[in-house]
Coordinates of C-alpha atoms in Angstrom, one line a residue:
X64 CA -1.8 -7.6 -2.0
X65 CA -1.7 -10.8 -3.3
X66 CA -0.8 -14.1 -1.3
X67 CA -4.6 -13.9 -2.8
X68 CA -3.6 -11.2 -4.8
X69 CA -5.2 -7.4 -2.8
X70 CA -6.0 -8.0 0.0
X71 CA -5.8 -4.9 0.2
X72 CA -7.9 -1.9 1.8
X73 CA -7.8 1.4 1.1
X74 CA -7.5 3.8 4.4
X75 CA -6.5 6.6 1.9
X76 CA -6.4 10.5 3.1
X77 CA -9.5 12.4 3.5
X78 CA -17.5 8.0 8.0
X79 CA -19.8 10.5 9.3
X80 CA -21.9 8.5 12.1
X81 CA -18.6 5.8 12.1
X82 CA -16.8 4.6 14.8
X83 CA -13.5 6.6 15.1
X84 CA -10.0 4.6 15.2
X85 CA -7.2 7.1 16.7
X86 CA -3.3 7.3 16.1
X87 CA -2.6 4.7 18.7
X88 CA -5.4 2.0 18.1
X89 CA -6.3 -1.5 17.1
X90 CA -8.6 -2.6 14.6
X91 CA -10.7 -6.2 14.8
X92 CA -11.8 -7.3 11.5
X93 CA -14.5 -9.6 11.7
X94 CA -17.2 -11.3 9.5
X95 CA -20.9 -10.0 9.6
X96 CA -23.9 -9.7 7.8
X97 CA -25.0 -6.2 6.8
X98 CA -27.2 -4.1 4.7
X99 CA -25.8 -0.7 3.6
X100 CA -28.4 -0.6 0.8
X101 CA -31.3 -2.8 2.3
X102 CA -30.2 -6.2 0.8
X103 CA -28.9 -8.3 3.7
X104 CA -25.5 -10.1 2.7
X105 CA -22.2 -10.9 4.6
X106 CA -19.2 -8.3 4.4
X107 CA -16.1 -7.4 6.4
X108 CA -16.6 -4.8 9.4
X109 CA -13.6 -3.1 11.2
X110 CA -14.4 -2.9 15.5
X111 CA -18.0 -3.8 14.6
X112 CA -18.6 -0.9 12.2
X113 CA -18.4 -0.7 7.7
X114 CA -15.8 1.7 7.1
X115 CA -14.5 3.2 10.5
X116 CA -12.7 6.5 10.3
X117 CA -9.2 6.2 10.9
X118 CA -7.7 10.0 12.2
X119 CA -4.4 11.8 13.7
X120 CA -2.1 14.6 13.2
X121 CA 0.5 15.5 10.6
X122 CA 3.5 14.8 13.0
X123 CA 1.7 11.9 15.2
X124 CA 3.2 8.4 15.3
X125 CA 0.7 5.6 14.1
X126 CA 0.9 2.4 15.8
X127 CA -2.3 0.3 14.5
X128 CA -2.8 -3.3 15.7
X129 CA -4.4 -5.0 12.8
X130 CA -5.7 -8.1 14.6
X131 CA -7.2 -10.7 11.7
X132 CA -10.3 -12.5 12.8
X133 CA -11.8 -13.1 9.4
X134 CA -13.8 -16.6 9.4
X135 CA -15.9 -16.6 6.1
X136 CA -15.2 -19.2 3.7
X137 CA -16.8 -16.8 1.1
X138 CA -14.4 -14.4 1.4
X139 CA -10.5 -14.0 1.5
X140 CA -9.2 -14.2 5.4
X141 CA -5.7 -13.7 5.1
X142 CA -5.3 -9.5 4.7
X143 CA -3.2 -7.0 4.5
X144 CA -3.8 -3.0 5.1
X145 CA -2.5 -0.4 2.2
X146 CA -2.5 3.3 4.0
X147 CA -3.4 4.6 0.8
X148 CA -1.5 8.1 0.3
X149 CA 0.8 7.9 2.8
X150 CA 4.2 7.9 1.6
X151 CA 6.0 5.5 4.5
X152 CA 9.5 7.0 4.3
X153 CA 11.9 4.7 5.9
X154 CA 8.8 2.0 6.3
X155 CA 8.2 0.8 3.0
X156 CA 7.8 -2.2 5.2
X157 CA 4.4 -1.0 6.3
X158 CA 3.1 -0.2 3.2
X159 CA 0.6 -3.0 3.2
X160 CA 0.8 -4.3 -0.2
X161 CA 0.9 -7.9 0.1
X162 CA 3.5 -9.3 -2.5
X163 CA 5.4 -6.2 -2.7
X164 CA 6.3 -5.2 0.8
X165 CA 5.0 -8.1 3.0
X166 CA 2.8 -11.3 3.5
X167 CA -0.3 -11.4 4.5
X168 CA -1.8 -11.7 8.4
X169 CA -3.1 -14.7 8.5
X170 CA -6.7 -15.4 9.9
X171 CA -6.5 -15.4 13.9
X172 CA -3.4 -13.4 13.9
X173 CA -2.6 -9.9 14.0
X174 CA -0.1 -7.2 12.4
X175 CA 1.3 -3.9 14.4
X176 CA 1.9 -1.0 11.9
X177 CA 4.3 2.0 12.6
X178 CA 4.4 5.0 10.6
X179 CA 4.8 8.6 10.5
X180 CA 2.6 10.4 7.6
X181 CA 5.1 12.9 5.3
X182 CA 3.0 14.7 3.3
X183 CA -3.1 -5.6 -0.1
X184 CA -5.6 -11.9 -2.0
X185 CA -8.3 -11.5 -4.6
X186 CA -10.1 -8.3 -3.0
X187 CA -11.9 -7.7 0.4
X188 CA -11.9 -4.3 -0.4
X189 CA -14.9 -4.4 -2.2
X190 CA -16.8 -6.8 0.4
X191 CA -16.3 -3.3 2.6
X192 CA -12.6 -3.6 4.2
X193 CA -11.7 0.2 3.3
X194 CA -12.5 3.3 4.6
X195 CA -11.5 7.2 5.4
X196 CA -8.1 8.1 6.8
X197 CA -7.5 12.0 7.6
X198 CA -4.3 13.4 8.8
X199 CA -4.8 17.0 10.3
X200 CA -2.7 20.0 9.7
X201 CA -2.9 22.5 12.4
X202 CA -1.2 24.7 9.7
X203 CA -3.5 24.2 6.6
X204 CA -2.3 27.4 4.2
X205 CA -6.1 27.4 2.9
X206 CA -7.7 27.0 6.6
X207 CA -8.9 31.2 6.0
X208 CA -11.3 29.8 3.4
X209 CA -13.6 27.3 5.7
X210 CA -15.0 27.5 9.2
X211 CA -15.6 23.6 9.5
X212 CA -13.4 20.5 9.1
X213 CA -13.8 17.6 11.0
X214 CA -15.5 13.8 11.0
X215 CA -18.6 14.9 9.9
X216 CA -17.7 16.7 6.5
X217 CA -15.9 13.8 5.1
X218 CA -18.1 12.1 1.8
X219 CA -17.2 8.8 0.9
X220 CA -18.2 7.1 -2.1
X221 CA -18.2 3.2 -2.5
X222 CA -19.5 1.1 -4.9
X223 CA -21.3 -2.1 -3.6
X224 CA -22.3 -5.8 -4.8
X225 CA -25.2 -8.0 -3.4
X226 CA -22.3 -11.2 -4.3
X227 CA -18.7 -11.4 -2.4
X228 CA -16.3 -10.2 -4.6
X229 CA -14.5 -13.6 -5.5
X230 CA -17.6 -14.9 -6.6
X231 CA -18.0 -12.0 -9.1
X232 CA -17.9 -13.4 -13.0
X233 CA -16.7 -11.4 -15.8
X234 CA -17.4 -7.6 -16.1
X235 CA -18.4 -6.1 -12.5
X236 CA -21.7 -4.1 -12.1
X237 CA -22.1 -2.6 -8.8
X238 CA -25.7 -3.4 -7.2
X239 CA -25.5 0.6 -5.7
X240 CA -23.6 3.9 -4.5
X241 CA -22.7 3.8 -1.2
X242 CA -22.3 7.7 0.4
X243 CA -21.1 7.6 3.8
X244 CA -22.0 4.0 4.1
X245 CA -25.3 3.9 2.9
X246 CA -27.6 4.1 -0.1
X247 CA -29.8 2.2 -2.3
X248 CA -30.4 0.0 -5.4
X249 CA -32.6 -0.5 -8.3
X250 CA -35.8 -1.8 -7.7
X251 CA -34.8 -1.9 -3.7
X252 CA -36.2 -1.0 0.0
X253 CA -36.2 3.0 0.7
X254 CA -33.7 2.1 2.8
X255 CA -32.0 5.0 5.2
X256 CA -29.6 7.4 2.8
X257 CA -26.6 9.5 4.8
X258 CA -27.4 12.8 5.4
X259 CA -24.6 15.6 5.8
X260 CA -25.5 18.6 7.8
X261 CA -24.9 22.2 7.2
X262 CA -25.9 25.3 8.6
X263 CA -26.7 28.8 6.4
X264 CA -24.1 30.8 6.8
X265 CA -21.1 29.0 7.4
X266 CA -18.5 27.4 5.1
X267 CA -17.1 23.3 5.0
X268 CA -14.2 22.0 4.0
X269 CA -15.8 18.7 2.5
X270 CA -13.0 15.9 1.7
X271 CA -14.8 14.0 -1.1
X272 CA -13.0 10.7 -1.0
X273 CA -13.7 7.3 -3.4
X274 CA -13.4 3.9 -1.9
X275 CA -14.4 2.2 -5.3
X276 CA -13.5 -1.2 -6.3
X277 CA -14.0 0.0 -9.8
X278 CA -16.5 2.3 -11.0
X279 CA -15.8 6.3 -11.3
X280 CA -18.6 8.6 -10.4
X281 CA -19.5 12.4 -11.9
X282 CA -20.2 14.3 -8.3
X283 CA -22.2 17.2 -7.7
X284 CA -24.5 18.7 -5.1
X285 CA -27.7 20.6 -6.5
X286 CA -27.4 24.5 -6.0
X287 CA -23.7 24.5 -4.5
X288 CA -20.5 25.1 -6.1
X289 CA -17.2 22.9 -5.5
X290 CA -14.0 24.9 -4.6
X291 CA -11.5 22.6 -4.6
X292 CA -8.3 23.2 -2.4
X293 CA -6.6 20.0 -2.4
X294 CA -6.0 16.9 -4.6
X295 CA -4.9 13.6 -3.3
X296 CA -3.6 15.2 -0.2
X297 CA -2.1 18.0 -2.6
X298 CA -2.5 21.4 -1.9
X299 CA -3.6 23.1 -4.9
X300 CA -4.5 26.5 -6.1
X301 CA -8.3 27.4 -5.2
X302 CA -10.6 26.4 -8.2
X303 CA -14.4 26.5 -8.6
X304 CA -16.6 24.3 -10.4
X305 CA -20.1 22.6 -10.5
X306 CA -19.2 19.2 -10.8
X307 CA -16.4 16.8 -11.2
X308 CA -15.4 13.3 -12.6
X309 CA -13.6 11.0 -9.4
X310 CA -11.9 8.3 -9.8
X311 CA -11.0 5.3 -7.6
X312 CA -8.7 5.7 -5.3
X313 CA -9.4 9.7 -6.0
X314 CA -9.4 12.2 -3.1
X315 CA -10.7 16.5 -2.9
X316 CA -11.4 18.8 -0.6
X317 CA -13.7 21.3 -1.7
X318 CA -14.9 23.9 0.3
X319 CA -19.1 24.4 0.3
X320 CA -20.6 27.7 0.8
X321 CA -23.9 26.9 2.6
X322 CA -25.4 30.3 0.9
X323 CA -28.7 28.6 -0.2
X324 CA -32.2 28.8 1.3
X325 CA -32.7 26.7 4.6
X326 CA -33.6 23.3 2.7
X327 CA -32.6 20.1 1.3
X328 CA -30.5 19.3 -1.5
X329 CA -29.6 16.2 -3.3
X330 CA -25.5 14.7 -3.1
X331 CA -25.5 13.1 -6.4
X332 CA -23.0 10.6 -7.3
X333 CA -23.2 9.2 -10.8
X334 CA -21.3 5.9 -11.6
X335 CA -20.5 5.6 -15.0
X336 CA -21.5 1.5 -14.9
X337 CA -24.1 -0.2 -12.6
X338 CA -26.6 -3.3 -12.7
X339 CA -30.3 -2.5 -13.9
X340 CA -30.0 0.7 -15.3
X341 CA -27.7 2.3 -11.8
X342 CA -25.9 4.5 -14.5
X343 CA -28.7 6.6 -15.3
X344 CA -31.2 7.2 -12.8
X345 CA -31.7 9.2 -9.4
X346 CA -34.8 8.1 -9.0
X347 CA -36.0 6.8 -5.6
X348 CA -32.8 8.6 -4.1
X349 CA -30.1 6.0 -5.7
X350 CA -26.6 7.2 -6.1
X351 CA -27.7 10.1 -3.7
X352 CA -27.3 11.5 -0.2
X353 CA -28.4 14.6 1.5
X354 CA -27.4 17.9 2.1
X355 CA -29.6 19.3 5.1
X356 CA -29.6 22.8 6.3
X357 CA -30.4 23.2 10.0
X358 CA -33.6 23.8 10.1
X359 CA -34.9 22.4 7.2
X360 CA -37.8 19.2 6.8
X361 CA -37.0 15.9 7.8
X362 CA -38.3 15.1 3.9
X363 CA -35.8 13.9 0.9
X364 CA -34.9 17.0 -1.5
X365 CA -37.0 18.1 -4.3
X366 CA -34.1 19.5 -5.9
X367 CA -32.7 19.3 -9.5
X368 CA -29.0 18.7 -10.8
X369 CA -28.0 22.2 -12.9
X370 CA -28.4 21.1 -16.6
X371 CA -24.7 22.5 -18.0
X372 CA -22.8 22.1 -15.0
X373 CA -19.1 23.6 -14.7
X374 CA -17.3 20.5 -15.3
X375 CA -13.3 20.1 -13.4
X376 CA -10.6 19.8 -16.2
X377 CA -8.0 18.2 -14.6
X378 CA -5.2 20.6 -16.5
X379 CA -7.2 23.5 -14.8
X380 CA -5.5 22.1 -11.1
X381 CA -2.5 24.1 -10.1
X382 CA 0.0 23.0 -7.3
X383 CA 0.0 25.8 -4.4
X384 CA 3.3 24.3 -2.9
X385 CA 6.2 23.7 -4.9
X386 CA 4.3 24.4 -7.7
X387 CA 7.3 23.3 -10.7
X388 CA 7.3 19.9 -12.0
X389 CA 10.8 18.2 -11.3
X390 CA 13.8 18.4 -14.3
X391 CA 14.3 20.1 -17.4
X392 CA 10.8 21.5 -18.4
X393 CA 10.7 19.5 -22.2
X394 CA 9.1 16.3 -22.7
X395 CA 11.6 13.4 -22.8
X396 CA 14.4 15.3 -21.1
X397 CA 14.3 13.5 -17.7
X398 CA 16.9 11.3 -16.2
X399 CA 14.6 8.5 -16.7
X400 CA 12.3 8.3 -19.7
X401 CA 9.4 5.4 -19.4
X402 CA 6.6 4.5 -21.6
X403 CA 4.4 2.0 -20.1
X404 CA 2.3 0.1 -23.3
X405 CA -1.0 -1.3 -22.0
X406 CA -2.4 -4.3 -23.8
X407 CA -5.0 -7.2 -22.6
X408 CA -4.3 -10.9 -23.9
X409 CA -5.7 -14.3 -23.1
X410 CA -8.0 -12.9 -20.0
X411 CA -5.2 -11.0 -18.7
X412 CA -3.9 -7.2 -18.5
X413 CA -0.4 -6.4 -19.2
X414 CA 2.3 -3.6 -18.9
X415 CA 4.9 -3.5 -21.8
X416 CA 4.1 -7.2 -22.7
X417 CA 3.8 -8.5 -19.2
X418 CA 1.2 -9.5 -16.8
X419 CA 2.1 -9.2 -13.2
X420 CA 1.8 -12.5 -10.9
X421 CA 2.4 -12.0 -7.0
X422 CA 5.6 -13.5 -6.4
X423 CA 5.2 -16.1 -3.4
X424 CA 8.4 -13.7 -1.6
X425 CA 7.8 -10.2 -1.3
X426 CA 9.6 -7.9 -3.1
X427 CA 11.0 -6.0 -0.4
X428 CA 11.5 -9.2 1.1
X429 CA 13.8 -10.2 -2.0
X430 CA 15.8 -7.0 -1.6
X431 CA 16.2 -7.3 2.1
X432 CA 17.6 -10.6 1.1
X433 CA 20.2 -10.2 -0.9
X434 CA 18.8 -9.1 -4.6
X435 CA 21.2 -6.8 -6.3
X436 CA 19.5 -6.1 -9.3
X437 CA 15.6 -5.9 -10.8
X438 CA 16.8 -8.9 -12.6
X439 CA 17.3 -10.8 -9.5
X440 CA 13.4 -9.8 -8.6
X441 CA 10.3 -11.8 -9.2
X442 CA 7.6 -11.3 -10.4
X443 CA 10.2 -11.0 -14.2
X444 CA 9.2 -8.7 -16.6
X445 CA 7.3 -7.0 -14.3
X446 CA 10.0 -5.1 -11.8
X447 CA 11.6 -1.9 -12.7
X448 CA 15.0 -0.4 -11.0
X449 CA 15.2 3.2 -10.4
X450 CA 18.1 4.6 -9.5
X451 CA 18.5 7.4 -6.6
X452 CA 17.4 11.1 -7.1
X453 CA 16.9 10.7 -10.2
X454 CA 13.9 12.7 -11.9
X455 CA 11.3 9.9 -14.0
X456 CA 9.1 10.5 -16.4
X457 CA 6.6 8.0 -17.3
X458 CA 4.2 7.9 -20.1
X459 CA 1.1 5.7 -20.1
X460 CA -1.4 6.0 -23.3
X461 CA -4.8 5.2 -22.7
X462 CA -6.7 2.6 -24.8
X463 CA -6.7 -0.7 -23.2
X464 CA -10.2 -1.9 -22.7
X465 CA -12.2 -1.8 -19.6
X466 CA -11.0 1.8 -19.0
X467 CA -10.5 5.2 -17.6
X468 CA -7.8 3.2 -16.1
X469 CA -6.9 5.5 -12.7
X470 CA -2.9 4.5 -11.8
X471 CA -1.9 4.3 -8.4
X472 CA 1.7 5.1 -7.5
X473 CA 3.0 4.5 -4.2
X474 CA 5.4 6.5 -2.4
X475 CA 5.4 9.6 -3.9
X476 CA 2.8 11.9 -5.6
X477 CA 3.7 12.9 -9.0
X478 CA 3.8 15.9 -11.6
X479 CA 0.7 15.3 -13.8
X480 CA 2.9 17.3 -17.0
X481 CA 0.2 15.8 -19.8
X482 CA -3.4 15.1 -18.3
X483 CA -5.7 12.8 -20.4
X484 CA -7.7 14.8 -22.8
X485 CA -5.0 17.9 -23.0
X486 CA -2.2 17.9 -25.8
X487 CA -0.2 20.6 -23.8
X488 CA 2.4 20.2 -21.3
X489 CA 2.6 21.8 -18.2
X490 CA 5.7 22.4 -16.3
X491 CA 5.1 25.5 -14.7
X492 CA 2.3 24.6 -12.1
X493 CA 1.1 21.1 -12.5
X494 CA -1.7 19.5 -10.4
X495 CA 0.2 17.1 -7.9
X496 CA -1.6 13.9 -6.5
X497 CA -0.8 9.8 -6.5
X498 CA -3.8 8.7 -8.5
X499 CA -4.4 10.0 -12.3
X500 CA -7.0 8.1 -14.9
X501 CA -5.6 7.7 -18.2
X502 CA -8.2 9.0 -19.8
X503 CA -10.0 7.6 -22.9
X504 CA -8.6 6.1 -26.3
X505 CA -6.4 8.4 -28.1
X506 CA -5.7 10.0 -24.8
X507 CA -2.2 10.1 -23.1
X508 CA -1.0 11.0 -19.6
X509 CA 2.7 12.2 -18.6
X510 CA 4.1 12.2 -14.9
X511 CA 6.9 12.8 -13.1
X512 CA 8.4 12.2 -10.1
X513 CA 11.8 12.0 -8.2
X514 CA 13.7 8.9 -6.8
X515 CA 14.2 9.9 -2.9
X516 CA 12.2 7.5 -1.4
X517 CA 14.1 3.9 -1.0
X518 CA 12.5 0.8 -1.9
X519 CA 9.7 -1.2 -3.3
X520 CA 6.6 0.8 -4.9
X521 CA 3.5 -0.5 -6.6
X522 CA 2.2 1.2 -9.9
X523 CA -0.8 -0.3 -11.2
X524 CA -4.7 0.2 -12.2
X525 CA -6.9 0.7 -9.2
X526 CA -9.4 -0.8 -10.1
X527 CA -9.8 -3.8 -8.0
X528 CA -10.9 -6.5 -10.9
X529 CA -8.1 -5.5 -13.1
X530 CA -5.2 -5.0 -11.0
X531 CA -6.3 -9.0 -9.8
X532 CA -5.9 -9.6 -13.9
X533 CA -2.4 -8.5 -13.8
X534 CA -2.6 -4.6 -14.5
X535 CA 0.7 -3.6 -12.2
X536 CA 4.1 -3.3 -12.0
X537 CA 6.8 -2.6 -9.1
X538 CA 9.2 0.4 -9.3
X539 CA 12.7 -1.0 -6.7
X540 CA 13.8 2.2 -6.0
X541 CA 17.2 3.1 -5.0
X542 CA 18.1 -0.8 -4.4
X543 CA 21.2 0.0 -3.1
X544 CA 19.7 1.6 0.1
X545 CA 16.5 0.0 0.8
X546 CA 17.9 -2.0 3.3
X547 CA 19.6 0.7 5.1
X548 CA 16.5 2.6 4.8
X549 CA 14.2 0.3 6.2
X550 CA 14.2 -1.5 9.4
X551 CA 11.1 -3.8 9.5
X552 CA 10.5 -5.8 12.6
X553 CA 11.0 -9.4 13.4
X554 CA 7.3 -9.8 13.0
X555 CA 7.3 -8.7 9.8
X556 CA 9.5 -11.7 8.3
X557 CA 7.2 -14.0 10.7
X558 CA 4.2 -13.1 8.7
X559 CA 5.9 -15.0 5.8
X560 CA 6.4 -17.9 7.7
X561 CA 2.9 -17.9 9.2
X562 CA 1.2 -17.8 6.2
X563 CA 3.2 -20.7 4.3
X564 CA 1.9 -23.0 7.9
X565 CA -1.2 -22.1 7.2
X566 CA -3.6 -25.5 6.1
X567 CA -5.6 -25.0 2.5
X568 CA -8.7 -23.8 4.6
X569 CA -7.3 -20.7 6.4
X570 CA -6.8 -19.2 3.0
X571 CA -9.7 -20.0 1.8
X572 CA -9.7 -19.0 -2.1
X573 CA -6.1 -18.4 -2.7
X574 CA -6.1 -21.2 -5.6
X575 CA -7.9 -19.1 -7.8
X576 CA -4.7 -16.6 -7.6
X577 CA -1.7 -16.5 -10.2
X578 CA 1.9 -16.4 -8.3
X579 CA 4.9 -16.3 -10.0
X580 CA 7.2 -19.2 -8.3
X581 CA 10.8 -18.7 -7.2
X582 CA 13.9 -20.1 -8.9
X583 CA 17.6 -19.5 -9.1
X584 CA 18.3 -17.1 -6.6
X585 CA 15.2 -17.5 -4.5
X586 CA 17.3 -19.9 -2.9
X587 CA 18.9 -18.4 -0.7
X588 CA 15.6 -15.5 0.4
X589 CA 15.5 -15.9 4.0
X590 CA 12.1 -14.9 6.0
X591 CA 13.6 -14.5 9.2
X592 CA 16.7 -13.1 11.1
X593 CA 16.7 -9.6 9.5

C-alpha cells in the first residue's frame, strides 16, 4: 500500500461460479468493463474473471506470479497483493503492503510471491482487485459437524460503486451489495443475483467472508440458523445465532443445517450505509442472494427475515485452541501497555496525534538497510518498536467519526480481552482473530498479542477511504532480527527501483497521494544488493 497509498487487495482466508487460482499459479490483472450489478463500468479482473478464488493446503508452498497489466488511466496501475490473514513468518517481505514491506509492481511488470500459510496506491480494491483465499486443513477439529466444504460454500460480500474509486468525493456510498460477485442496485435492472445450492438433509460449512471497501453489513439467511466454528481463520468454540454484524476485512465459518422445506430462501446482507435508500430495503432482491434447495423453483424466495433475530455478541466467541489470552490475566499488566488515541484533524485521521504518510522507502526496506531504531523509521510519529517475545496489550477507544472502525493487524491474530460494547475482561477464553471493530462512542476494545514474529506489521482501519486519510500505524517488531528473519529476493529490492523509472503516466494518480520524504539517514537506504 501506498506508492499510491493501498494498492492493496484483499485475498483474505475463507467465488462460487469463479475461476479457481491454485498454490502454484499466476494471476494477470487486467482492465475491463463489467457489470456485477447491471450498470456497465470499467473495474480490475484477475485471469479474466472479478474476484477469482485463490485455494491450497495448510502445509502447501504458494508461489503466485502476480504479472501487472493494468492500463486504465482511471484507475491506479502500479499494485501490490496483501494475503490478508496469512501471517508470512520469515516473509514479511511478501506481505504485500506497499510502503511497509515493498514497492509496488509497476504496470507491465510482474511480482513472484512465496509463502507458506501458519495458522497494498489510493485503492483498487474497491474497483474489484480482492477476492476469497481458503487454505484447507485435512485435520479441521470441527470437520464432525458439516458434510460439505468446498468452492461452492464460500459467501462473499463486497460493496460496489458505479465511479472508480479515486474519483470518489467525500463520504463513500456504495451503489450495491455484491454476494458472490453479483447483485443489484436501487432503481436498477433485475440483473442475475448468486445463488448457493443446498440439498435437505445435509450440513455446509459456509465461510462468510467480507471484501468491503468500507461498509459493514448485518447477515442472515431467512429460516436457518448460523453456527459459527471459526473467526478470522480462528477456531472457536461452536456458537449458534440468527444473525450477525461483519465487518470489513471480517471472516466466519458457520455451519448451515439445510433442515427446512425444499424451497428458496433469501441471503440477506444489510449494509449499514448505501446511495438511495441501499441501507434499508430488500426490495427487488438488493443486498440479497439465494439459498436454493435441490429441487426447489427456479423463482426468487418469498421468504421473510425473522423479526428478533439472535444477534452474535462478539464477547460470546470462545477460542477452541489455546483458548488463554497471553500474560498476567489483569488489565495493564503486560510487558507492553499501548493506548492508541484516535482523532480526525484538517481532513485527516490520526493515531496518538499523527497521521500516517507512506514513506517513499519501505519500512522493511529501511530496516533491511541499516535502521537501528523506530526513530530511524519513516513515516515519524507513526512507527512503533516492539521488542521480542514480549506480550502487548493495546487499547483503542472508539469515538472518532466515520466509525465502527474494524483494525487490521498483520502478522498475528490477537486476544480480543475487552470487545466493544462489553465492560468485562476476558482472559480465560477470548475470541481470537486479526480484525476487531472498535465499536461505537463510549465503547473500548482491549487486545493482546505476543512479539514472535520479526519485522514490519501494519495496524490500521480497514476501511479503504480512511486508512488512504492516514488511519494507520506500523508495529517494527523485533528490529534486531528482521533481517536475519527474512530473506527477500533480489526482485524484491528491484521493484523499488522500477517504480522510481517509471514516467508520471504509468502511475497514473499517484499525485493525489501524501508520502512522507526521506532525510537524514535515508541516505544511505540502499534498494539493491541485499
Amino acid at each position: 500500500m501506498f506508492k499510491n497509498l493501498l494498492s492493496f487487495a484483499l485475498l483474505a482466508i475463507s467465488v462460487a461460479n469463479a475461476q479457481i487460482v491454485n498454490s502454484v499459479d499466476t494471476m494477470t490483472l487486467t482492465n475491463a468493463n463489467v457489470s456485477p450489478d447491471g450498470f456497465t463500468r470499467a473495474g480490475i479482473l484477475v485471469n479474466g474473471v472479478h474476484g477469482p478464488l485463490i485455494r491450497g493446503g495448510k502445509n502447501d508452498n504458494f508461489e503466485l506470479n502476480v504479472v501487472n497489466d493494468l492500463d486504465n488511466p482511471t484507475m491506479l496501475r502500479p499494485t501490490s497483493i496483501h494475503w490478508h490473514g496469512l501471517f508470512q513468518r520469515g516473509t514479511n517481505w511478501a506481505d504485500g503492503a506497499d510502503g511497509v514491506n515493498q514497492c509496488p509492481i509497476s504496470p507491465g511488470h510482474a511480482f513472484l510471491y512465496k509463502f507458506t500459510p501458519a495458522g497494498h496506491a489510493g485503492t483498487q480494491y474497491c474497483d474489484g482487485l480482492r477476492g476469497p483465499m481458503v487454505i484447507y486443513d485435512d485435520n479441521d477439529p470441527h470437520a464432525a459437524l458439516y458434510d460439505e466444504d468446498d468452492e461452492n460454500t464460500i459467501i462473499t460480500l463486497a460493496d460496489w460503486y458505479h465511479i472508480p474509486a479515486p474519483s470518489i468525493q467525500g463520504a463513500a456510498q456504495p451503489d450495491a451489495t455484491l454476494i458472490n460477485g453479483k447483485g443489484r442496485y436501487v432503481g436498477g435492472p433485475a440483473a442475475e443475483l448468486s445463488i448457493v445450492n443446498v440439498e435437505q438433509g445435509k450440513k455446509y460449512r459456509m465461510r462468510l467472508i467480507s471484501l468491503s471497501c468500507d461498509p459493514n453489513w448485518q447477515f442472515s439467511i431467512d429460516g436457518h440458523e448460523l453456527t459459527i466454528i471459526e473467526v478470522d481463520g480462528q477456531l472457536t468454540e461452536p456458537h449458534t445465532v440468527d444473525r450477525l454484524q461483519i465487518f470489513t476485512g471480517q471472516r466466519y465459518s458457520f455451519v448451515l443445517d439445510a433442515n427446512q422445506p425444499v424451497d428458496n430462501y433469501w441471503i440477506r446482507a444489510q449494509p449499514n450505509k448505501g446511495r438511495n435508500g441501499l441501507a434499508g430495503t430488500f426490495a427487488n432482491g438488493v443486498n440479497s442472494a439465494i439459498l436454493r434447495y435441490a429441487g426447489a423453483a427456479n423463482a426468487d424466495p418469498t421468504t421473510s427475515a425473522n423479526p428478533n433475530p439472535a444477534q452474535l455478541n462478539e464477547a460470546d466467541l470462545h477460542a477452541l485452541i489455546d483458548p488463554a489470552a497471553p500474560g498476567i490475566p489483569t488489565p495493564g499488566a503486560a510487558d507492553v501497555n499501548l493506548r492508541f488515541q484516535l482523532g480526525f484533524s484538517g481532513g485527516r485521521f490520526t493515531i496518538n496525534g499523527t497521521a500516517y504518510e507512506s514513506p517513499s522507502v519501505p519500512t522493511l526496506l529501511q530496516i533491511m538497510s541499516g535502521a537501528q531504531s523506530a526513530n530511524d523509521l519513516l513515516p515519524a510519529g507513526s512507527v512503533y518498536e516492539l521488542p521480542r517475545n514480549q506480550v502487548v496489550e493495546l487499547v483503542v477507544p472508539a469515538g472518532v467519526l466515520g466509525g465502527p472502525h474494524p483494525f487490521h493487524l498483520h502478522g498475528h491474530a490477537f486476544s480480543v480481552v475487552r470487545s466493544a460494547g462489553s465492560s468485562t475482561y476476558n482472559f480465560v477464553n477470548p475470541v481470537k482473530r486479526d480484525v476487531v471493530s472498535l465499536g461505537v462512542t463510549g465503547d473500548e476494545v482491549t487486545i493482546r498479542f505476543v512479539t514472535d514474529n520479526p519485522g514490519p506489521w501494519f495496524f490500521h482501519c480497514h476501511i479503504e477511504f480512511h486508512l488512504m486519510n492516514g488511519l494507520a500505524i506500523v508495529f517494527a517488531e523485533d528490529m534486531a532480527n528482521t533481517v536475519d528473519a527474512n530473506n527477500p529476493p533480489v526482485e524484491w529490492a528491484q521493484l523499488c527501483e522500477i517504480y522510481d523509472d517509471l514516467p508520471p503516466e504509468a502511475t497514473s494518480i499517484q499525485t493525489v497521494v501524501r508520502r512522507a520524504e526521506p532525510t537524514g539517514f535515508s541516505a544511505k537506504f540502499r534498494r539493491e544488493g541485499l
